[in-house]
PDB file of C-alpha atoms in Angstrom:
ATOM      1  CA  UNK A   1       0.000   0.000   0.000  1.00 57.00           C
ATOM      2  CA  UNK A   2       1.310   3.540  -0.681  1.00 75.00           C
ATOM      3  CA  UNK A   3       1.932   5.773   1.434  1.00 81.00           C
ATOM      4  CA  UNK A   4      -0.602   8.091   0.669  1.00 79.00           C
ATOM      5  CA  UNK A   5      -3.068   4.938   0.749  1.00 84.00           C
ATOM      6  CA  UNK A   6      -2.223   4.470   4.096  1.00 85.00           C
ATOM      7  CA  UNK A   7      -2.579   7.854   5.328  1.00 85.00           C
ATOM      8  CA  UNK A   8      -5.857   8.003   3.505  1.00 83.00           C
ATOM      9  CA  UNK A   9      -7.126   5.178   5.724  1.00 85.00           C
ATOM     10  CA  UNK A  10      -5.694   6.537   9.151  1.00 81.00           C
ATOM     11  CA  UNK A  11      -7.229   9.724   8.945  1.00 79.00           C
ATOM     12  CA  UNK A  12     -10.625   8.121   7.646  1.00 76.00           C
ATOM     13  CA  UNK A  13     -10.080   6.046  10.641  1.00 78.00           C
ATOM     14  CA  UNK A  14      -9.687   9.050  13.459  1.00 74.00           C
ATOM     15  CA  UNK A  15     -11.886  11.500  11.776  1.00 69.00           C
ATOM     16  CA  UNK A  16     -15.301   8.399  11.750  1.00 70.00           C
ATOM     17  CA  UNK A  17     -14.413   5.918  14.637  1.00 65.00           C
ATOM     18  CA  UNK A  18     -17.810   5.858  16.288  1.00 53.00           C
ATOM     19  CA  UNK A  19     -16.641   5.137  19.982  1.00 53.00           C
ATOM     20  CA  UNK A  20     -13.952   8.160  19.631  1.00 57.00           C
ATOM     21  CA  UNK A  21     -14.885  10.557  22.765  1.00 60.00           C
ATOM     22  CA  UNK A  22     -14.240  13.710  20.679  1.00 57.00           C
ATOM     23  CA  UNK A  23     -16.249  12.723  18.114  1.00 49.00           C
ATOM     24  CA  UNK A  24     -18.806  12.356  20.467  1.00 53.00           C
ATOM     25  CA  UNK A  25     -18.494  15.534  22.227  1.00 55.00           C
ATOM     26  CA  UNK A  26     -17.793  17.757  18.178  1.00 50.00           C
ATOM     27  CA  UNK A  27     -21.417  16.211  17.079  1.00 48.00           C
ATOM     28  CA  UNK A  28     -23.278  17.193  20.556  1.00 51.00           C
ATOM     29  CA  UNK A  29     -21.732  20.798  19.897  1.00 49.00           C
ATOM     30  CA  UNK A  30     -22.235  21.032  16.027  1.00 49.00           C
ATOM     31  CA  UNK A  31     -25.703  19.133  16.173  1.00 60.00           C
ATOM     32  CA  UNK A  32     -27.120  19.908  19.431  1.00 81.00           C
ATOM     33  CA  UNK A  33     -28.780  22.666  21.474  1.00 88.00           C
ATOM     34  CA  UNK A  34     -25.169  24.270  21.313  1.00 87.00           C
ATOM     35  CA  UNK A  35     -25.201  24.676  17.450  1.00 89.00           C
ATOM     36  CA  UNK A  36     -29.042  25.572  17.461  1.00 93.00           C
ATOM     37  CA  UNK A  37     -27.967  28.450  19.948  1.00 93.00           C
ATOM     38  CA  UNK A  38     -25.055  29.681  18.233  1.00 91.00           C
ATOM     39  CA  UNK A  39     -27.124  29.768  14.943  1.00 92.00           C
ATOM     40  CA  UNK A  40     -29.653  32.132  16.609  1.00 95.00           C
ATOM     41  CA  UNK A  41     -27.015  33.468  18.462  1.00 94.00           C
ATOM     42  CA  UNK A  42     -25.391  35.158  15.394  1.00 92.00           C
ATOM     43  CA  UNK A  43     -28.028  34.917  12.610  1.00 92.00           C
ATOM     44  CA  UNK A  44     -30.581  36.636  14.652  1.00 92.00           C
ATOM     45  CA  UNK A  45     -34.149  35.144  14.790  1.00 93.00           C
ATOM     46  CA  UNK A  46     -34.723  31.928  12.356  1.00 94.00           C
ATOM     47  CA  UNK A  47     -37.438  29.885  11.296  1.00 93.00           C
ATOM     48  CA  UNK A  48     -37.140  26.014  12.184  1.00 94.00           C
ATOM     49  CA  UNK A  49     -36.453  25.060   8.775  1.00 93.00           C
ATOM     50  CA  UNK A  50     -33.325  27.403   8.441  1.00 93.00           C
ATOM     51  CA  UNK A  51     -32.187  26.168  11.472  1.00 93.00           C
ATOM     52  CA  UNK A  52     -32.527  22.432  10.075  1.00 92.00           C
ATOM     53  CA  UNK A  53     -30.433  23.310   6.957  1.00 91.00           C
ATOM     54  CA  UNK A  54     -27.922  25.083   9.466  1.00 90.00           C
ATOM     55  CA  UNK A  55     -27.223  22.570  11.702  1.00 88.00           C
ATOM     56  CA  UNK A  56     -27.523  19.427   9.410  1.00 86.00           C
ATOM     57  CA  UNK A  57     -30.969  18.128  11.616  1.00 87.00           C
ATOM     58  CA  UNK A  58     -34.080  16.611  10.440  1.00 90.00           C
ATOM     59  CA  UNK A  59     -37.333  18.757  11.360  1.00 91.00           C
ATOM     60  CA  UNK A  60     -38.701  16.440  13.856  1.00 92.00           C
ATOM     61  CA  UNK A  61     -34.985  16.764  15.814  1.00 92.00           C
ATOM     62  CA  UNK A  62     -34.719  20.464  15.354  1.00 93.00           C
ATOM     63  CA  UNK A  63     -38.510  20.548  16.878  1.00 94.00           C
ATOM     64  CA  UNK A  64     -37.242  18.442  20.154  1.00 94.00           C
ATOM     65  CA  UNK A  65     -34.520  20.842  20.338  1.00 94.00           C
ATOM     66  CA  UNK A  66     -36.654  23.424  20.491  1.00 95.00           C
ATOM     67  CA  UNK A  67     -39.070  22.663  22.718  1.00 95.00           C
ATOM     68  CA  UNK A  68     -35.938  21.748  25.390  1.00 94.00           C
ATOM     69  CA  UNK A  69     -34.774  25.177  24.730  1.00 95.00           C
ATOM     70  CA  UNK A  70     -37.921  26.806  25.266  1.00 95.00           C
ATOM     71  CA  UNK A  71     -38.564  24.868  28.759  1.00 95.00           C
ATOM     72  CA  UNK A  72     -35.016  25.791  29.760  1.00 94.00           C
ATOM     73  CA  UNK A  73     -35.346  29.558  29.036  1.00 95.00           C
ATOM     74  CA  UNK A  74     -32.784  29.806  26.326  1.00 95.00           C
ATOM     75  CA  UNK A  75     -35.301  30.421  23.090  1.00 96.00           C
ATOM     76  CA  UNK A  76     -38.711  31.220  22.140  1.00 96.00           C
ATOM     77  CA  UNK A  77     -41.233  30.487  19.666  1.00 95.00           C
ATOM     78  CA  UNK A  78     -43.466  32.747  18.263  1.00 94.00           C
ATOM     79  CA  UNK A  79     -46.215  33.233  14.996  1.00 92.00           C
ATOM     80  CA  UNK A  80     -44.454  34.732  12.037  1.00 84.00           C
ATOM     81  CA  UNK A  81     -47.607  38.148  11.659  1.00 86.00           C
ATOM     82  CA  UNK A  82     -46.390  38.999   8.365  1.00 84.00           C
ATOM     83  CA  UNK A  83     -47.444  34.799   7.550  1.00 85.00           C
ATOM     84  CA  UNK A  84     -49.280  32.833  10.176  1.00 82.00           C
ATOM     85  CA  UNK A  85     -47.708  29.613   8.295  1.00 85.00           C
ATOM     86  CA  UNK A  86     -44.124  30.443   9.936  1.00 88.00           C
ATOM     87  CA  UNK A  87     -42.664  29.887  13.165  1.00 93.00           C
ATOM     88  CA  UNK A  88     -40.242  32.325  14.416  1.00 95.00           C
ATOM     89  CA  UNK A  89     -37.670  31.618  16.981  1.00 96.00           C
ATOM     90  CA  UNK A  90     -35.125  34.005  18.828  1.00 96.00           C
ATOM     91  CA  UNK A  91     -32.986  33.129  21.537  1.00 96.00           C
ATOM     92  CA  UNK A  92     -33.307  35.240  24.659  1.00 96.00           C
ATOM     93  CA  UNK A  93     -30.752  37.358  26.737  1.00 96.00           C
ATOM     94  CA  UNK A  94     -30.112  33.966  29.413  1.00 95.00           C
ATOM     95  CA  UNK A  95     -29.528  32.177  25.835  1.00 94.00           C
ATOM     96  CA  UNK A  96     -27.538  34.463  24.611  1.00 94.00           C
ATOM     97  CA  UNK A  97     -25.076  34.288  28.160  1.00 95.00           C
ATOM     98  CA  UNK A  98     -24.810  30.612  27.998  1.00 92.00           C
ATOM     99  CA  UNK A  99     -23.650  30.713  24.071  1.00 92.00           C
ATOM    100  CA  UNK A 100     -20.958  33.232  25.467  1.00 93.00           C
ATOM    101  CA  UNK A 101     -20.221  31.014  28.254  1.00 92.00           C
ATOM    102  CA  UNK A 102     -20.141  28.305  26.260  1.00 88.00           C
ATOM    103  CA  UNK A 103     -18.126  29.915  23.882  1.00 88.00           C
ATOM    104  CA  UNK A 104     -15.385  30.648  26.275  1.00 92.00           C
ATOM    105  CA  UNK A 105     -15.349  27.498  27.283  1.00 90.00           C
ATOM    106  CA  UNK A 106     -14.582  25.951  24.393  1.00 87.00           C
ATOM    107  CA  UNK A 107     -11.700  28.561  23.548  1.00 91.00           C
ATOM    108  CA  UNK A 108     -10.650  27.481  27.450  1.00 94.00           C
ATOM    109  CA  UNK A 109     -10.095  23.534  26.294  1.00 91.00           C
ATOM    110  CA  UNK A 110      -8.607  24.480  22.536  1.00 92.00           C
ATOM    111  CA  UNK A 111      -5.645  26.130  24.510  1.00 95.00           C
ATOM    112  CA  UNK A 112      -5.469  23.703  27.192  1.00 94.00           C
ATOM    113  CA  UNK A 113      -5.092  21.232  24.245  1.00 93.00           C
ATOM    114  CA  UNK A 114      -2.224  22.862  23.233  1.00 95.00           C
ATOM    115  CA  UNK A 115      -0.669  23.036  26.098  1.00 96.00           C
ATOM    116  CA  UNK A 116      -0.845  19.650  26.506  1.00 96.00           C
ATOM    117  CA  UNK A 117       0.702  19.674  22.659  1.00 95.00           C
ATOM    118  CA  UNK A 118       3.387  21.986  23.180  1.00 95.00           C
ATOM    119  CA  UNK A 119       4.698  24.757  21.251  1.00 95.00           C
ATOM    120  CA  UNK A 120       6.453  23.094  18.440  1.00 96.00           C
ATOM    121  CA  UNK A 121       4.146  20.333  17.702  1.00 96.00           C
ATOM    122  CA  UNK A 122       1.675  22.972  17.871  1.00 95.00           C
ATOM    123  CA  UNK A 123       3.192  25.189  14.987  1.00 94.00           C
ATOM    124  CA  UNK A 124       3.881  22.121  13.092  1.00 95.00           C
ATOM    125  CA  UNK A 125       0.398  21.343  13.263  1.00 94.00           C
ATOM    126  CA  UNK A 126      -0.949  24.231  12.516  1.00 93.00           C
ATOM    127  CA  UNK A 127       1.039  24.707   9.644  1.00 93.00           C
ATOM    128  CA  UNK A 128       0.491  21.159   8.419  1.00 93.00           C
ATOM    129  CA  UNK A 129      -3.106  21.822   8.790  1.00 92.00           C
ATOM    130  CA  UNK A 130      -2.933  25.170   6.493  1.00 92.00           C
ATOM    131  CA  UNK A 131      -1.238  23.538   4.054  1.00 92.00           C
ATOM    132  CA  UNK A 132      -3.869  20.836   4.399  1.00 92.00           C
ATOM    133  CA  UNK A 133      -6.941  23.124   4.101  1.00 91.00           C
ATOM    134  CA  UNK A 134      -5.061  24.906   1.013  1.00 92.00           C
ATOM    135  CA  UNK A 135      -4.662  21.152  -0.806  1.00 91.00           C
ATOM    136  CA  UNK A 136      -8.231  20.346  -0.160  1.00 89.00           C
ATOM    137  CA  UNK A 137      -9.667  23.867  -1.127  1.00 89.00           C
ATOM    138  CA  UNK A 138      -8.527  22.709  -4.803  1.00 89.00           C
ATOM    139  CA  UNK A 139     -10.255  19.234  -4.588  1.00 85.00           C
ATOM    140  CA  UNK A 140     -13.807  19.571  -5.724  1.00 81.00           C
ATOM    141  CA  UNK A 141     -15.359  16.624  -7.102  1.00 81.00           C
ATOM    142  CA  UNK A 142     -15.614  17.888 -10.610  1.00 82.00           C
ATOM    143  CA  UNK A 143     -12.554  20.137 -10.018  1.00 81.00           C
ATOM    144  CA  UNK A 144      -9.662  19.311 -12.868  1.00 84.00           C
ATOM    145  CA  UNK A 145      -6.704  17.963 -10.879  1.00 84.00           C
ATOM    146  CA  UNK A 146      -4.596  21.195 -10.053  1.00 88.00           C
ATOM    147  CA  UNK A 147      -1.511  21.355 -12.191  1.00 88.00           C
ATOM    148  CA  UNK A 148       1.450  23.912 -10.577  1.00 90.00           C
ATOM    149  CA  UNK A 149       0.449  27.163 -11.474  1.00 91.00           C
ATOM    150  CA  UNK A 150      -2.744  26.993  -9.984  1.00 91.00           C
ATOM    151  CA  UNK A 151      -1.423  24.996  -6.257  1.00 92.00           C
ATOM    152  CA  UNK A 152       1.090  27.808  -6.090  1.00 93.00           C
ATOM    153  CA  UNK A 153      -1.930  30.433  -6.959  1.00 93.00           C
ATOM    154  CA  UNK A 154      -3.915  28.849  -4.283  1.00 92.00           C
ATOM    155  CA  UNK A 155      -1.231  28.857  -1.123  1.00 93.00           C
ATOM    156  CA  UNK A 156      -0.114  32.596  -2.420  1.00 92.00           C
ATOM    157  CA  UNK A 157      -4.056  33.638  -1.720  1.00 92.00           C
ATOM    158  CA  UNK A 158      -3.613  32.047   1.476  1.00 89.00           C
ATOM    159  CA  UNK A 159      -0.289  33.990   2.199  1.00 90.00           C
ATOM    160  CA  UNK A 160       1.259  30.731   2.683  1.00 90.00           C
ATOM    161  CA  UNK A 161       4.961  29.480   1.127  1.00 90.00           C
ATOM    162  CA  UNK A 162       4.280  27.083  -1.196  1.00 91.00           C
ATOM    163  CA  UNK A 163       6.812  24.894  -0.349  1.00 89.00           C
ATOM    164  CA  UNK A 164       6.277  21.368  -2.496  1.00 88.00           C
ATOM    165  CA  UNK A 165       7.319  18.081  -0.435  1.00 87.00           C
ATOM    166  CA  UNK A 166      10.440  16.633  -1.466  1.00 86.00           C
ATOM    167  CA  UNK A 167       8.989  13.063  -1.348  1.00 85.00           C
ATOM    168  CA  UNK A 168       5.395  14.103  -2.891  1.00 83.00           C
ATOM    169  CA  UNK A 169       3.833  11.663  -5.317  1.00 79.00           C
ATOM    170  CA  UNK A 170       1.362  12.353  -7.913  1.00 70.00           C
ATOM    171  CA  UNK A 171       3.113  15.159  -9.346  1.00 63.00           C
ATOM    172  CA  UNK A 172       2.096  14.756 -12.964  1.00 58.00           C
ATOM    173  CA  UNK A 173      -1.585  15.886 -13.301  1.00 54.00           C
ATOM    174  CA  UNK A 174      -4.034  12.790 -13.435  1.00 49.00           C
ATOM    175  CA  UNK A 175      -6.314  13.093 -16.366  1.00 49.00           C
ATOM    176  CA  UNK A 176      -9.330  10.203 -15.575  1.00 44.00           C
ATOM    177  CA  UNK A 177      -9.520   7.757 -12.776  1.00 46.00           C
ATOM    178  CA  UNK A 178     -13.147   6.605 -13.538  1.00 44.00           C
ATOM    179  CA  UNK A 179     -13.189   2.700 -14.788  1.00 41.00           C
ATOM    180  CA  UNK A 180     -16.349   1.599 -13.088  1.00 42.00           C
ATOM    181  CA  UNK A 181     -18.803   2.418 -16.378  1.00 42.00           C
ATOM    182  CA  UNK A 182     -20.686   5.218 -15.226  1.00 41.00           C
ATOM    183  CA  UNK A 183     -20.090   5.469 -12.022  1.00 39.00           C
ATOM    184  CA  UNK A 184     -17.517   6.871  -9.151  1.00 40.00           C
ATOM    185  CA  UNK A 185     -15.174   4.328  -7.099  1.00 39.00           C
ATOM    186  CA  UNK A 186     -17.612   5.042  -4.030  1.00 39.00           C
ATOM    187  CA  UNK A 187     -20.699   4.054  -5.896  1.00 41.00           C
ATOM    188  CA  UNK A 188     -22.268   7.804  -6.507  1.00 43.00           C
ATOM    189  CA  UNK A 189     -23.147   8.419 -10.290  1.00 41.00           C
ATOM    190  CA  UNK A 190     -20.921  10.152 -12.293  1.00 42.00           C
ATOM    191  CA  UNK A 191     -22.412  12.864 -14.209  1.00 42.00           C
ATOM    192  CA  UNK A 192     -19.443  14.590 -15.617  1.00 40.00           C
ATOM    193  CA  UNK A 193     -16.571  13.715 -17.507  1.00 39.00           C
ATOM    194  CA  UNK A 194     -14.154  15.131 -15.271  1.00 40.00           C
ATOM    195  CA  UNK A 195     -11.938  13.141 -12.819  1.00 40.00           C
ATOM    196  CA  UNK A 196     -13.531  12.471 -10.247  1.00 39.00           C
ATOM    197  CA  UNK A 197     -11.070  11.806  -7.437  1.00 42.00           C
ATOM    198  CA  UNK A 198      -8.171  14.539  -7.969  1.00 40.00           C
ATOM    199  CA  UNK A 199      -5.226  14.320  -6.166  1.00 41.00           C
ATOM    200  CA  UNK A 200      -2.980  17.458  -5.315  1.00 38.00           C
TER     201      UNK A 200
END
């Protein structure tokens, strides 16, 4: 297996295990009551359906969340006058506290985090994890596979060196990796000719 095979896999690994504690806790704060309140939070009042689309829940979740909120004090639900059909929701002032709160907690355990890193793992991962985001900000699925010019156009937007790995592989531009008749390696149709799993 190649390297970048096997780093595929790890990652795929830490990012989905289903019993890993910090995945736990990142879907409770991007899925939950937290990421309902920092939606209303910032975005001001909301319908439930815009909330739905915001935080990635079905109606009937974002419904139970709201009906928690509203029996803990942290949001209300009004009648839309302009249109009787729509629900409005706003979070109120003790809401608003908690999200704060809340907030700084999380900004509290991020530092203690790296801390517990130290400081030169932390710059390395920070950097790795710019270069990272800069990669993957040129992968779209029907994206062409990024030749030169355009990686070293992407990390000079960033303000980032673009500093090519010595040992990278895949240099030369890949021009079609679909061989499944129709279809991507995952299974999803493939509706475009381009490539469909580019590789910076």
């Amino acid at each position: 297996m190649a390297f970048e095979d096997d780093a595929f896999e790890r990652m795929h690994k830490i990012m989905t295990d289903g019993r890993s504690a910090m995945m736990e806790n990142m879907n409770r704060v991007h899925r939950g009551e937290p990421a309902v309140m920092r939606e209303l939070a910032v975005k001001g009042e909301r319908t439930p359906s815009q909330l739905a689309d915001a935080t990635g829940n079905s109606p009937g979740r974002i419904s139970a969340i709201l009906s928690a909120l509203e029996k803990k004090g942290w949001a209300t639900r009004t009648i839309d006058p302009e249109n009787r059909r729509h629900v409005i929701v706003r979070i109120t002032p003790e809401g608003k506290r908690l999200v704060k709160l809340h907030k700084q907690a999380m900004d509290d355990r991020m530092r203690w985090v790296f801390g517990q890193m130290g400081e030169r793992r932390t710059e390395q991962f920070l950097d790795l994890l710019a270069r990272f985001i800069t990669y993957m900000s040129l992968c779209g699925p029907d994206d062409p596979v990024p030749d030169e010019a355009a990686i070293a156009k992407a990390f000079e937007r960033t303000g980032i060196p673009y500093d090519p790995a010595a040992d990278r592989v895949n240099v030369t531009p890949i021009t079609a990796h679909n061989t499944s008749g129709g279809r991507h390696p995952g299974g999803m149709p493939d509706d475009t000719p381009s490539p469909t799993h580019p590789a910076a």
